[in-house]
Short mmCIF file of N, CA, C and O and ligand atoms in Angstrom, two decimals:
data_model
loop_
_atom_site.label_atom_id
_atom_site.label_comp_id
_atom_site.label_asym_id
_atom_site.label_seq_id
_atom_site.Cartn_x
_atom_site.Cartn_y
_atom_site.Cartn_z
N MET X 1 3.10 133.32 -141.92
CA MET X 1 1.79 133.03 -142.69
C MET X 1 1.82 133.23 -144.37
O MET X 1 2.86 134.27 -144.53
N LYS X 2 0.83 132.35 -144.72
CA LYS X 2 1.00 132.28 -146.05
C LYS X 2 0.35 133.31 -146.69
O LYS X 2 -0.68 134.27 -146.04
N GLU X 3 0.18 133.75 -147.78
CA GLU X 3 -0.91 134.98 -148.43
C GLU X 3 -2.04 134.20 -149.00
O GLU X 3 -2.46 133.17 -149.23
N LEU X 4 -2.86 134.94 -148.14
CA LEU X 4 -4.51 134.72 -148.18
C LEU X 4 -5.00 134.48 -150.02
O LEU X 4 -4.62 135.25 -151.06
N LYS X 5 -5.69 133.53 -150.43
CA LYS X 5 -5.88 132.90 -151.61
C LYS X 5 -7.25 133.73 -151.94
O LYS X 5 -8.33 132.90 -151.41
N ARG X 6 -7.44 134.91 -152.13
CA ARG X 6 -8.80 135.71 -152.09
C ARG X 6 -9.64 135.59 -152.71
O ARG X 6 -11.20 134.99 -152.09
N GLU X 7 -9.26 135.30 -153.91
CA GLU X 7 -10.20 134.62 -154.96
C GLU X 7 -10.98 133.41 -154.57
O GLU X 7 -12.42 133.05 -154.67
N LYS X 8 -10.01 132.29 -154.39
CA LYS X 8 -10.41 131.07 -153.43
C LYS X 8 -11.65 131.02 -152.04
O LYS X 8 -12.52 130.32 -152.64
N ALA X 9 -10.96 132.06 -151.66
CA ALA X 9 -11.76 132.14 -150.36
C ALA X 9 -13.18 132.97 -150.66
O ALA X 9 -14.19 132.35 -150.18
N VAL X 10 -13.10 133.61 -151.38
CA VAL X 10 -14.68 134.73 -151.96
C VAL X 10 -15.43 133.39 -152.63
O VAL X 10 -16.73 133.29 -152.40
N LYS X 11 -15.06 132.68 -153.26
CA LYS X 11 -15.86 131.80 -153.95
C LYS X 11 -16.36 130.28 -153.15
O LYS X 11 -17.69 130.42 -153.29
N LEU X 12 -15.58 130.04 -152.38
CA LEU X 12 -16.07 129.15 -151.02
C LEU X 12 -17.12 129.90 -150.35
O LEU X 12 -18.22 129.38 -150.03
N LEU X 13 -16.79 131.22 -149.86
CA LEU X 13 -17.50 132.08 -148.98
C LEU X 13 -19.07 132.11 -149.75
O LEU X 13 -20.02 132.20 -149.03
N ASN X 14 -19.15 132.23 -151.06
CA ASN X 14 -20.20 132.37 -151.92
C ASN X 14 -20.94 131.31 -151.53
O ASN X 14 -22.29 131.05 -151.37
N GLU X 15 -20.13 130.24 -152.14
CA GLU X 15 -20.85 128.54 -152.18
C GLU X 15 -21.67 128.54 -150.45
O GLU X 15 -22.65 127.74 -150.45
N ILE X 16 -20.90 128.92 -149.53
CA ILE X 16 -21.65 128.68 -148.32
C ILE X 16 -22.69 129.49 -147.71
O ILE X 16 -23.61 129.21 -147.22
N MET X 17 -22.68 130.76 -148.36
CA MET X 17 -23.61 131.81 -148.01
C MET X 17 -25.07 131.06 -149.12
O MET X 17 -26.14 131.23 -148.40
N GLU X 18 -24.97 130.75 -150.12
CA GLU X 18 -25.77 130.15 -150.99
C GLU X 18 -26.35 128.90 -150.31
O GLU X 18 -27.31 128.37 -150.23
N PHE X 19 -25.54 128.12 -149.44
CA PHE X 19 -26.03 126.50 -148.95
C PHE X 19 -26.97 127.26 -147.71
O PHE X 19 -27.60 126.64 -147.53
N GLU X 20 -26.14 128.27 -146.85
CA GLU X 20 -26.76 128.61 -145.66
C GLU X 20 -28.60 129.19 -146.16
O GLU X 20 -29.43 129.06 -145.14
N LEU X 21 -28.12 130.01 -147.09
CA LEU X 21 -29.47 130.93 -147.47
C LEU X 21 -30.59 129.21 -148.12
O LEU X 21 -31.72 129.57 -147.75
N ALA X 22 -30.35 128.52 -148.63
CA ALA X 22 -30.73 127.20 -148.75
C ALA X 22 -31.57 126.56 -147.60
O ALA X 22 -32.85 125.91 -147.46
N GLY X 23 -30.95 126.76 -146.38
CA GLY X 23 -31.04 126.33 -145.11
C GLY X 23 -32.19 126.64 -144.64
O GLY X 23 -33.06 126.34 -143.89
N VAL X 24 -32.35 128.40 -145.12
CA VAL X 24 -33.68 129.17 -144.35
C VAL X 24 -34.70 128.38 -144.95
O VAL X 24 -35.94 128.37 -144.27
N VAL X 25 -34.72 128.10 -146.25
CA VAL X 25 -35.92 127.71 -147.20
C VAL X 25 -36.05 126.56 -146.16
O VAL X 25 -37.48 126.40 -146.30
N ARG X 26 -35.00 125.29 -146.10
CA ARG X 26 -35.19 124.37 -146.20
C ARG X 26 -36.14 124.02 -144.60
O ARG X 26 -37.07 123.38 -144.19
N TYR X 27 -35.74 124.78 -143.76
CA TYR X 27 -35.86 124.57 -142.26
C TYR X 27 -37.12 125.17 -142.31
O TYR X 27 -38.16 124.87 -141.20
N THR X 28 -37.17 126.19 -142.71
CA THR X 28 -38.67 127.06 -142.79
C THR X 28 -39.96 126.25 -143.29
O THR X 28 -40.65 125.49 -142.52
N HIS X 29 -39.65 125.40 -144.43
CA HIS X 29 -40.44 124.20 -144.81
C HIS X 29 -41.00 123.53 -143.98
O HIS X 29 -41.84 122.74 -143.72
N TYR X 30 -39.45 122.70 -143.54
CA TYR X 30 -39.91 121.65 -142.24
C TYR X 30 -40.87 122.25 -141.09
O TYR X 30 -41.32 121.38 -140.77
N SER X 31 -40.28 123.00 -140.60
CA SER X 31 -41.28 123.98 -139.37
C SER X 31 -42.68 124.17 -140.06
O SER X 31 -43.71 123.69 -139.10
N LEU X 32 -42.84 124.24 -141.17
CA LEU X 32 -44.31 124.49 -141.63
C LEU X 32 -45.07 122.86 -141.79
O LEU X 32 -46.22 122.89 -141.60
N MET X 33 -44.10 122.21 -141.75
CA MET X 33 -44.79 120.46 -142.30
C MET X 33 -45.13 119.43 -141.00
O MET X 33 -45.00 118.34 -141.41
N ILE X 34 -44.14 119.96 -139.95
CA ILE X 34 -44.71 119.27 -138.90
C ILE X 34 -45.98 119.14 -138.13
O ILE X 34 -46.64 120.04 -138.02
N THR X 35 -46.53 118.14 -138.36
CA THR X 35 -48.01 117.62 -137.46
C THR X 35 -48.04 116.75 -136.36
O THR X 35 -46.81 116.31 -136.18
N GLY X 36 -48.82 116.67 -135.77
CA GLY X 36 -48.81 115.63 -134.62
C GLY X 36 -48.81 116.21 -133.30
O GLY X 36 -48.56 117.36 -133.16
N PRO X 37 -49.08 115.28 -132.26
CA PRO X 37 -49.29 116.02 -130.69
C PRO X 37 -48.08 116.57 -130.41
O PRO X 37 -48.15 117.36 -129.20
N ASN X 38 -46.83 116.18 -131.25
CA ASN X 38 -45.68 116.80 -130.40
C ASN X 38 -44.98 117.80 -131.27
O ASN X 38 -43.74 118.30 -131.05
N ARG X 39 -45.48 118.50 -132.01
CA ARG X 39 -45.38 119.29 -133.30
C ARG X 39 -44.73 120.78 -132.35
O ARG X 39 -43.66 121.00 -133.22
N ILE X 40 -45.23 121.12 -131.54
CA ILE X 40 -44.80 122.68 -130.89
C ILE X 40 -43.23 122.79 -130.91
O ILE X 40 -42.87 123.83 -131.41
N PRO X 41 -42.51 121.73 -129.67
CA PRO X 41 -41.32 122.16 -129.97
C PRO X 41 -40.51 121.71 -130.93
O PRO X 41 -39.31 122.16 -131.36
N ILE X 42 -41.00 121.00 -131.75
CA ILE X 42 -40.09 120.53 -133.15
C ILE X 42 -40.31 121.41 -134.26
O ILE X 42 -39.44 122.04 -134.74
N VAL X 43 -41.33 122.30 -134.26
CA VAL X 43 -41.60 123.68 -134.88
C VAL X 43 -40.73 124.54 -134.57
O VAL X 43 -40.01 125.31 -134.99
N GLN X 44 -40.71 124.54 -133.20
CA GLN X 44 -39.80 125.68 -132.81
C GLN X 44 -38.31 125.77 -133.01
O GLN X 44 -37.24 126.29 -133.03
N PHE X 45 -38.09 124.28 -132.74
CA PHE X 45 -36.79 123.86 -133.19
C PHE X 45 -36.44 124.02 -134.63
O PHE X 45 -34.84 124.64 -135.07
N PHE X 46 -36.91 123.77 -135.70
CA PHE X 46 -36.99 124.18 -137.10
C PHE X 46 -36.85 125.52 -137.45
O PHE X 46 -36.25 126.08 -138.27
N GLN X 47 -37.94 126.19 -136.78
CA GLN X 47 -37.52 127.91 -136.87
C GLN X 47 -36.41 128.60 -136.17
O GLN X 47 -35.99 129.35 -137.07
N ALA X 48 -36.22 127.95 -135.18
CA ALA X 48 -34.46 128.30 -134.54
C ALA X 48 -33.66 127.95 -135.94
O ALA X 48 -32.55 128.67 -135.53
N GLN X 49 -33.45 127.03 -136.35
CA GLN X 49 -32.24 126.46 -137.38
C GLN X 49 -32.60 127.33 -138.37
O GLN X 49 -31.69 127.49 -139.08
N ALA X 50 -33.96 127.54 -138.79
CA ALA X 50 -33.84 128.55 -140.25
C ALA X 50 -33.59 130.47 -139.58
O ALA X 50 -32.67 130.81 -140.48
N ASN X 51 -33.84 130.60 -138.51
CA ASN X 51 -33.28 132.09 -138.12
C ASN X 51 -31.53 132.00 -137.45
O ASN X 51 -30.75 132.75 -138.52
N GLU X 52 -31.10 130.78 -137.82
CA GLU X 52 -29.94 130.72 -137.77
C GLU X 52 -29.06 130.60 -138.80
O GLU X 52 -27.84 130.95 -138.94
N SER X 53 -29.34 129.98 -139.43
CA SER X 53 -29.20 129.61 -140.74
C SER X 53 -29.07 130.91 -141.69
O SER X 53 -27.95 131.33 -142.39
N LEU X 54 -29.91 131.99 -141.42
CA LEU X 54 -30.09 133.27 -141.97
C LEU X 54 -28.64 134.41 -141.04
O LEU X 54 -28.21 134.79 -142.02
N LEU X 55 -28.94 133.63 -140.06
CA LEU X 55 -27.85 134.77 -139.33
C LEU X 55 -26.56 134.18 -139.99
O LEU X 55 -25.56 135.08 -140.59
N HIS X 56 -26.05 132.83 -140.34
CA HIS X 56 -24.95 132.50 -140.63
C HIS X 56 -24.76 133.06 -141.98
O HIS X 56 -23.46 133.59 -142.58
N ALA X 57 -25.53 132.97 -142.96
CA ALA X 57 -25.55 133.36 -144.17
C ALA X 57 -25.11 134.97 -144.24
O ALA X 57 -24.19 135.11 -145.33
N GLN X 58 -25.90 135.71 -143.48
CA GLN X 58 -25.56 137.12 -142.90
C GLN X 58 -24.05 137.52 -142.77
O GLN X 58 -23.27 138.37 -143.26
N GLN X 59 -23.64 136.24 -141.66
CA GLN X 59 -22.16 136.78 -141.12
C GLN X 59 -21.39 136.36 -142.55
O GLN X 59 -20.33 136.89 -142.63
N VAL X 60 -21.42 135.47 -143.33
CA VAL X 60 -20.48 134.98 -144.45
C VAL X 60 -20.69 135.79 -145.02
O VAL X 60 -19.64 136.27 -145.84
N GLY X 61 -21.88 136.11 -145.48
CA GLY X 61 -22.06 137.51 -146.75
C GLY X 61 -20.98 138.87 -146.02
O GLY X 61 -20.20 139.36 -147.21
N GLU X 62 -20.95 139.35 -144.91
CA GLU X 62 -20.21 140.05 -144.56
C GLU X 62 -18.98 140.06 -144.97
O GLU X 62 -18.01 140.94 -145.39
N ILE X 63 -18.24 138.73 -144.74
CA ILE X 63 -16.42 138.74 -144.69
C ILE X 63 -16.32 138.46 -146.10
O ILE X 63 -15.74 139.21 -146.37
N LEU X 64 -17.42 138.05 -147.03
CA LEU X 64 -17.13 138.06 -148.26
C LEU X 64 -17.33 139.24 -148.70
O LEU X 64 -16.22 139.68 -149.76
N THR X 65 -17.97 140.32 -148.61
CA THR X 65 -17.95 141.48 -149.01
C THR X 65 -16.74 142.15 -148.52
O THR X 65 -15.99 143.45 -149.11
N GLY X 66 -16.59 142.03 -147.25
CA GLY X 66 -15.10 142.59 -146.63
C GLY X 66 -13.73 142.07 -147.31
O GLY X 66 -12.83 142.65 -147.42
N LEU X 67 -13.76 140.96 -148.26
CA LEU X 67 -12.70 140.87 -149.08
C LEU X 67 -13.36 141.13 -150.64
O LEU X 67 -12.51 140.73 -151.47
N GLU X 68 -13.92 141.89 -150.69
CA GLU X 68 -14.46 142.42 -152.04
C GLU X 68 -14.94 141.85 -152.89
O GLU X 68 -15.06 142.19 -154.08
N GLY X 69 -15.37 140.39 -152.59
CA GLY X 69 -16.48 139.74 -153.50
C GLY X 69 -17.86 140.13 -153.29
O GLY X 69 -18.04 141.11 -153.16
N HIS X 70 -18.26 139.79 -154.41
CA HIS X 70 -19.67 140.33 -155.07
C HIS X 70 -20.49 138.91 -154.15
O HIS X 70 -20.60 137.52 -154.91
N PRO X 71 -21.62 139.28 -153.45
CA PRO X 71 -22.44 138.37 -153.15
C PRO X 71 -23.83 137.72 -154.08
O PRO X 71 -23.74 138.26 -154.49
N SER X 72 -23.66 136.29 -153.90
CA SER X 72 -24.64 135.79 -154.93
C SER X 72 -26.23 135.95 -154.46
O SER X 72 -26.08 136.46 -153.57
N LEU X 73 -26.80 135.72 -155.66
CA LEU X 73 -28.20 135.90 -155.47
C LEU X 73 -29.08 134.67 -155.46
O LEU X 73 -30.59 134.78 -155.55
N LYS X 74 -28.42 133.69 -155.41
CA LYS X 74 -28.76 132.29 -155.81
C LYS X 74 -28.60 131.35 -154.32
O LYS X 74 -28.18 132.11 -153.58
N ILE X 75 -29.54 130.64 -154.27
CA ILE X 75 -29.39 129.67 -152.80
C ILE X 75 -29.03 128.31 -153.59
O ILE X 75 -29.21 127.69 -154.93
N ALA X 76 -28.45 127.67 -152.79
CA ALA X 76 -27.98 125.93 -153.30
C ALA X 76 -29.23 125.38 -153.40
O ALA X 76 -30.64 125.51 -153.04
N PRO X 77 -29.20 124.23 -154.58
CA PRO X 77 -30.26 123.53 -155.00
C PRO X 77 -31.07 122.59 -153.79
O PRO X 77 -30.48 122.14 -152.98
N LEU X 78 -32.43 122.53 -154.02
CA LEU X 78 -33.21 121.91 -152.95
C LEU X 78 -33.81 120.90 -153.46
O LEU X 78 -34.79 121.29 -154.08
N GLU X 79 -33.88 119.40 -152.70
CA GLU X 79 -34.72 118.43 -153.17
C GLU X 79 -36.07 118.49 -152.21
O GLU X 79 -36.16 118.72 -151.43
N GLU X 80 -37.24 118.43 -152.77
CA GLU X 80 -38.51 117.74 -152.24
C GLU X 80 -38.44 116.34 -152.15
O GLU X 80 -38.56 115.79 -153.42
N SER X 81 -38.51 115.70 -151.34
CA SER X 81 -38.70 114.18 -150.82
C SER X 81 -39.99 114.01 -150.77
O SER X 81 -40.83 113.05 -151.22
N ASN X 82 -40.86 114.86 -150.92
CA ASN X 82 -42.38 115.01 -150.41
C ASN X 82 -42.42 113.63 -149.24
O ASN X 82 -43.52 113.49 -148.81
N GLU X 83 -41.79 113.51 -148.62
CA GLU X 83 -41.62 112.63 -147.24
C GLU X 83 -41.52 113.71 -146.08
O GLU X 83 -40.60 114.54 -146.03
N HIS X 84 -42.64 113.79 -145.22
CA HIS X 84 -42.92 115.12 -143.92
C HIS X 84 -43.13 114.27 -142.85
O HIS X 84 -43.53 114.70 -141.83
N ASN X 85 -42.62 112.65 -142.76
CA ASN X 85 -42.47 112.18 -141.28
C ASN X 85 -41.25 112.92 -140.58
O ASN X 85 -40.47 113.49 -141.26
N VAL X 86 -41.37 112.92 -139.06
CA VAL X 86 -40.44 113.58 -138.56
C VAL X 86 -39.24 112.94 -138.51
O VAL X 86 -38.08 113.42 -139.10
N ASN X 87 -39.10 111.42 -138.88
CA ASN X 87 -37.65 110.94 -138.97
C ASN X 87 -37.04 110.98 -140.26
O ASN X 87 -35.56 111.41 -140.26
N THR X 88 -37.30 111.37 -141.55
CA THR X 88 -37.38 111.51 -142.46
C THR X 88 -36.47 112.89 -142.46
O THR X 88 -35.55 113.34 -143.10
N ILE X 89 -37.50 113.93 -142.11
CA ILE X 89 -37.29 115.50 -142.11
C ILE X 89 -35.79 115.15 -141.11
O ILE X 89 -34.89 116.23 -141.65
N LEU X 90 -35.47 114.74 -139.94
CA LEU X 90 -34.47 114.81 -139.33
C LEU X 90 -33.24 114.32 -139.97
O LEU X 90 -32.12 114.74 -140.20
N GLN X 91 -33.40 113.05 -140.84
CA GLN X 91 -32.26 112.07 -141.64
C GLN X 91 -31.84 113.37 -142.78
O GLN X 91 -30.76 113.86 -142.93
N GLU X 92 -32.75 114.38 -143.42
CA GLU X 92 -32.58 115.46 -144.44
C GLU X 92 -32.09 116.54 -143.74
O GLU X 92 -31.11 116.90 -144.22
N SER X 93 -32.08 116.60 -142.56
CA SER X 93 -31.65 117.81 -141.41
C SER X 93 -30.10 117.53 -141.35
O SER X 93 -29.29 118.01 -141.34
N LEU X 94 -29.82 116.06 -140.87
CA LEU X 94 -28.77 115.80 -140.63
C LEU X 94 -27.87 115.82 -141.83
O LEU X 94 -26.42 116.17 -141.86
N ASN X 95 -28.17 115.41 -143.06
CA ASN X 95 -27.46 115.74 -144.07
C ASN X 95 -27.28 116.95 -144.64
O ASN X 95 -26.19 117.03 -145.07
N HIS X 96 -28.09 117.54 -144.22
CA HIS X 96 -27.91 119.33 -144.62
C HIS X 96 -26.64 119.74 -143.69
O HIS X 96 -25.81 120.73 -144.02
N GLU X 97 -26.74 119.59 -142.16
CA GLU X 97 -25.48 119.86 -141.38
C GLU X 97 -24.33 119.04 -141.62
O GLU X 97 -23.10 119.83 -141.28
N LYS X 98 -24.25 117.66 -142.06
CA LYS X 98 -22.94 117.07 -142.52
C LYS X 98 -22.34 118.15 -143.62
O LYS X 98 -21.19 118.16 -143.62
N LYS X 99 -23.27 118.45 -144.50
CA LYS X 99 -22.36 119.27 -145.63
C LYS X 99 -22.22 120.18 -145.37
O LYS X 99 -20.89 121.26 -145.90
N ALA X 100 -22.83 121.52 -144.24
CA ALA X 100 -22.43 122.22 -143.91
C ALA X 100 -21.03 122.35 -143.36
O ALA X 100 -20.21 123.35 -143.42
N LEU X 101 -20.87 121.11 -142.25
CA LEU X 101 -19.40 121.35 -141.93
C LEU X 101 -18.44 120.95 -142.83
O LEU X 101 -17.35 121.58 -142.70
N ASP X 102 -18.79 120.27 -144.03
CA ASP X 102 -17.71 119.96 -144.54
C ASP X 102 -17.16 121.14 -145.32
O ASP X 102 -15.96 121.65 -145.35
N LEU X 103 -18.15 121.78 -145.63
CA LEU X 103 -18.06 123.55 -146.43
C LEU X 103 -17.30 124.32 -145.33
O LEU X 103 -16.37 124.94 -145.89
N TYR X 104 -17.20 124.49 -144.00
CA TYR X 104 -16.38 125.29 -142.98
C TYR X 104 -14.82 124.66 -142.94
O TYR X 104 -14.13 125.46 -142.91
N LYS X 105 -14.72 123.16 -143.22
CA LYS X 105 -13.93 122.47 -142.91
C LYS X 105 -13.08 123.24 -144.42
O LYS X 105 -11.81 123.27 -144.25
N ASP X 106 -13.73 123.25 -145.26
CA ASP X 106 -13.20 123.07 -146.83
C ASP X 106 -12.34 125.02 -146.65
O ASP X 106 -11.68 125.48 -147.15
N LEU X 107 -13.54 125.77 -146.24
CA LEU X 107 -13.03 127.08 -145.76
C LEU X 107 -11.62 127.24 -145.00
O LEU X 107 -11.06 127.83 -145.11
N LEU X 108 -11.50 125.99 -143.73
CA LEU X 108 -10.58 126.62 -143.03
C LEU X 108 -9.53 126.24 -143.74
O LEU X 108 -8.22 126.62 -143.41
N ASP X 109 -9.54 125.19 -144.65
CA ASP X 109 -7.98 124.77 -145.52
C ASP X 109 -7.53 125.93 -146.17
O ASP X 109 -6.49 126.32 -146.54
N VAL X 110 -8.90 126.59 -146.77
CA VAL X 110 -8.51 127.77 -147.56
C VAL X 110 -7.56 128.81 -146.72
O VAL X 110 -6.72 129.35 -147.32
N VAL X 111 -8.26 129.56 -145.74
CA VAL X 111 -7.61 130.42 -144.66
C VAL X 111 -6.81 130.11 -143.65
O VAL X 111 -5.87 131.00 -143.08
N GLU X 112 -6.45 128.64 -143.73
CA GLU X 112 -5.90 128.33 -142.32
C GLU X 112 -4.33 129.14 -142.67
O GLU X 112 -3.66 128.89 -143.29
N ASP X 113 -3.70 129.77 -141.31
CA ASP X 113 -2.36 130.41 -141.21
C ASP X 113 -2.37 131.64 -142.56
O ASP X 113 -1.34 132.10 -143.12
N ALA X 114 -3.35 132.06 -143.30
CA ALA X 114 -3.27 132.99 -144.59
C ALA X 114 -3.87 134.29 -143.04
O ALA X 114 -3.53 135.36 -143.85
N SER X 115 -5.07 133.86 -142.49
CA SER X 115 -5.85 135.27 -141.87
C SER X 115 -5.86 134.56 -140.45
O SER X 115 -6.88 133.60 -140.33
N VAL X 116 -5.97 135.27 -139.27
CA VAL X 116 -6.02 134.84 -138.05
C VAL X 116 -7.77 134.83 -138.02
O VAL X 116 -8.36 134.21 -137.38
N TYR X 117 -8.41 136.08 -138.61
CA TYR X 117 -9.69 136.22 -138.21
C TYR X 117 -10.50 135.13 -139.36
O TYR X 117 -11.41 134.61 -138.40
N LEU X 118 -10.31 135.34 -140.27
CA LEU X 118 -11.01 134.33 -141.26
C LEU X 118 -10.80 132.44 -140.60
O LEU X 118 -11.66 132.00 -140.32
N GLU X 119 -9.34 132.58 -139.93
CA GLU X 119 -9.09 131.45 -139.30
C GLU X 119 -9.99 130.73 -138.03
O GLU X 119 -10.56 130.08 -137.77
N GLU X 120 -10.17 132.33 -137.24
CA GLU X 120 -10.90 131.92 -135.93
C GLU X 120 -12.49 131.85 -136.34
O GLU X 120 -13.09 131.09 -135.83
N PHE X 121 -13.09 132.24 -137.27
CA PHE X 121 -14.50 132.17 -137.98
C PHE X 121 -14.47 131.19 -138.37
O PHE X 121 -15.80 130.45 -137.97
N ALA X 122 -13.76 130.35 -139.42
CA ALA X 122 -13.95 129.06 -140.03
C ALA X 122 -14.28 128.01 -138.60
O ALA X 122 -14.86 127.25 -138.26
N ARG X 123 -13.23 127.85 -137.68
CA ARG X 123 -13.17 127.36 -136.41
C ARG X 123 -14.10 127.40 -135.61
O ARG X 123 -15.03 126.27 -135.62
N GLY X 124 -14.86 128.68 -135.54
CA GLY X 124 -16.11 129.11 -134.79
C GLY X 124 -17.41 128.33 -135.49
O GLY X 124 -18.09 127.60 -134.75
N MET X 125 -17.33 128.17 -136.83
CA MET X 125 -18.47 127.73 -137.46
C MET X 125 -18.46 126.21 -137.68
O MET X 125 -19.60 125.63 -137.18
N ILE X 126 -16.98 125.86 -137.51
CA ILE X 126 -17.08 124.42 -137.50
C ILE X 126 -17.67 124.23 -136.12
O ILE X 126 -18.79 122.98 -135.97
N GLY X 127 -16.94 124.48 -134.90
CA GLY X 127 -17.78 124.09 -133.53
C GLY X 127 -19.17 124.13 -133.65
O GLY X 127 -19.83 123.15 -133.17
N GLN X 128 -20.01 125.21 -134.04
CA GLN X 128 -21.44 125.31 -134.45
C GLN X 128 -21.88 124.20 -135.40
O GLN X 128 -22.92 123.77 -134.88
N GLU X 129 -21.55 124.04 -136.44
CA GLU X 129 -21.83 123.01 -136.93
C GLU X 129 -21.80 121.30 -136.54
O GLU X 129 -22.63 120.55 -137.05
N GLU X 130 -20.59 121.27 -135.52
CA GLU X 130 -20.53 119.88 -135.01
C GLU X 130 -21.74 119.83 -133.91
O GLU X 130 -22.33 118.67 -134.21
N LEU X 131 -22.23 121.09 -133.40
CA LEU X 131 -23.26 121.09 -132.53
C LEU X 131 -24.36 120.46 -133.02
O LEU X 131 -24.90 119.85 -132.25
N HIS X 132 -24.89 121.12 -134.12
CA HIS X 132 -25.74 121.09 -134.64
C HIS X 132 -26.00 119.38 -134.81
O HIS X 132 -26.71 118.99 -135.26
N ASN X 133 -25.19 118.93 -135.75
CA ASN X 133 -24.73 117.19 -136.20
C ASN X 133 -25.08 116.64 -134.77
O ASN X 133 -25.81 115.69 -135.03
N ILE X 134 -24.49 116.77 -133.70
CA ILE X 134 -24.75 116.05 -132.53
C ILE X 134 -25.95 116.08 -132.20
O ILE X 134 -26.79 115.15 -131.73
N GLU X 135 -26.63 117.13 -132.06
CA GLU X 135 -28.04 117.51 -131.62
C GLU X 135 -28.79 116.65 -132.14
O GLU X 135 -29.82 115.89 -132.16
N ILE X 136 -28.69 116.93 -133.66
CA ILE X 136 -29.80 115.93 -134.82
C ILE X 136 -29.75 114.62 -134.30
O ILE X 136 -30.80 114.08 -134.40
N LYS X 137 -28.62 114.45 -134.17
CA LYS X 137 -28.52 112.59 -134.12
C LYS X 137 -29.04 112.37 -133.04
O LYS X 137 -29.50 111.15 -132.62
N LYS X 138 -28.81 112.90 -131.86
CA LYS X 138 -29.92 112.93 -130.52
C LYS X 138 -31.06 112.72 -130.90
O LYS X 138 -31.70 111.88 -130.40
N MET X 139 -31.65 113.76 -131.49
CA MET X 139 -32.95 113.53 -132.07
C MET X 139 -33.23 112.25 -132.88
O MET X 139 -34.33 112.38 -132.38
N LEU X 140 -32.67 111.77 -133.53
CA LEU X 140 -32.68 110.76 -134.39
C LEU X 140 -32.54 109.11 -133.56
O LEU X 140 -33.31 108.34 -134.02
N ARG X 141 -32.17 109.38 -132.18
CA ARG X 141 -32.26 108.19 -131.44
C ARG X 141 -33.38 107.64 -131.09
O ARG X 141 -33.36 106.39 -130.76
N ASP X 142 -34.15 108.66 -131.16
CA ASP X 142 -35.52 108.25 -130.59
C ASP X 142 -35.84 107.45 -131.42
O ASP X 142 -36.92 106.26 -131.28
N PHE X 143 -35.71 107.27 -132.97
CA PHE X 143 -36.27 106.44 -133.65
C PHE X 143 -36.13 105.38 -134.12
O PHE X 143 -36.24 104.49 -135.42
N ALA X 144 -34.82 105.03 -133.83
CA ALA X 144 -33.85 103.82 -133.78
C ALA X 144 -34.61 102.43 -133.25
O ALA X 144 -35.36 102.52 -133.06
FE1 LIG H 201 -25.05 127.40 -140.21
FE1 LIG H 202 -26.24 124.49 -138.68
#
């Protein structure tokens, strides 16, 4: 096994935590902006995404502090497109999920062969974020 690059891992975990916390704000915002006759299940979907982002942020934060890192108080930057039709919101969500997937893949690169626990964690999160990407792509198909 390789030696774990602790500082590099902590830096990346902080970046991921900031990104997941931005997801909490993003998805809460979306859940509040959905209107129209079909809003109920879509609102619930975005509320669930917000809750899951918070859970991910907390899990990442626990690992970060376990590695003796100091958790950031910032969140990743968020743009406001002021477009609140469902198609645009889903497209923005897909961009967010793609970036989340990339971040966890970067994490896997750093921890692979250096920590069984962190490697398993990174793989598990990649699996979850892949599912989010698939789910949102499916929701977008309606609008094609
Ligand atoms: Fe996530
Ligand atoms: Fe996600």
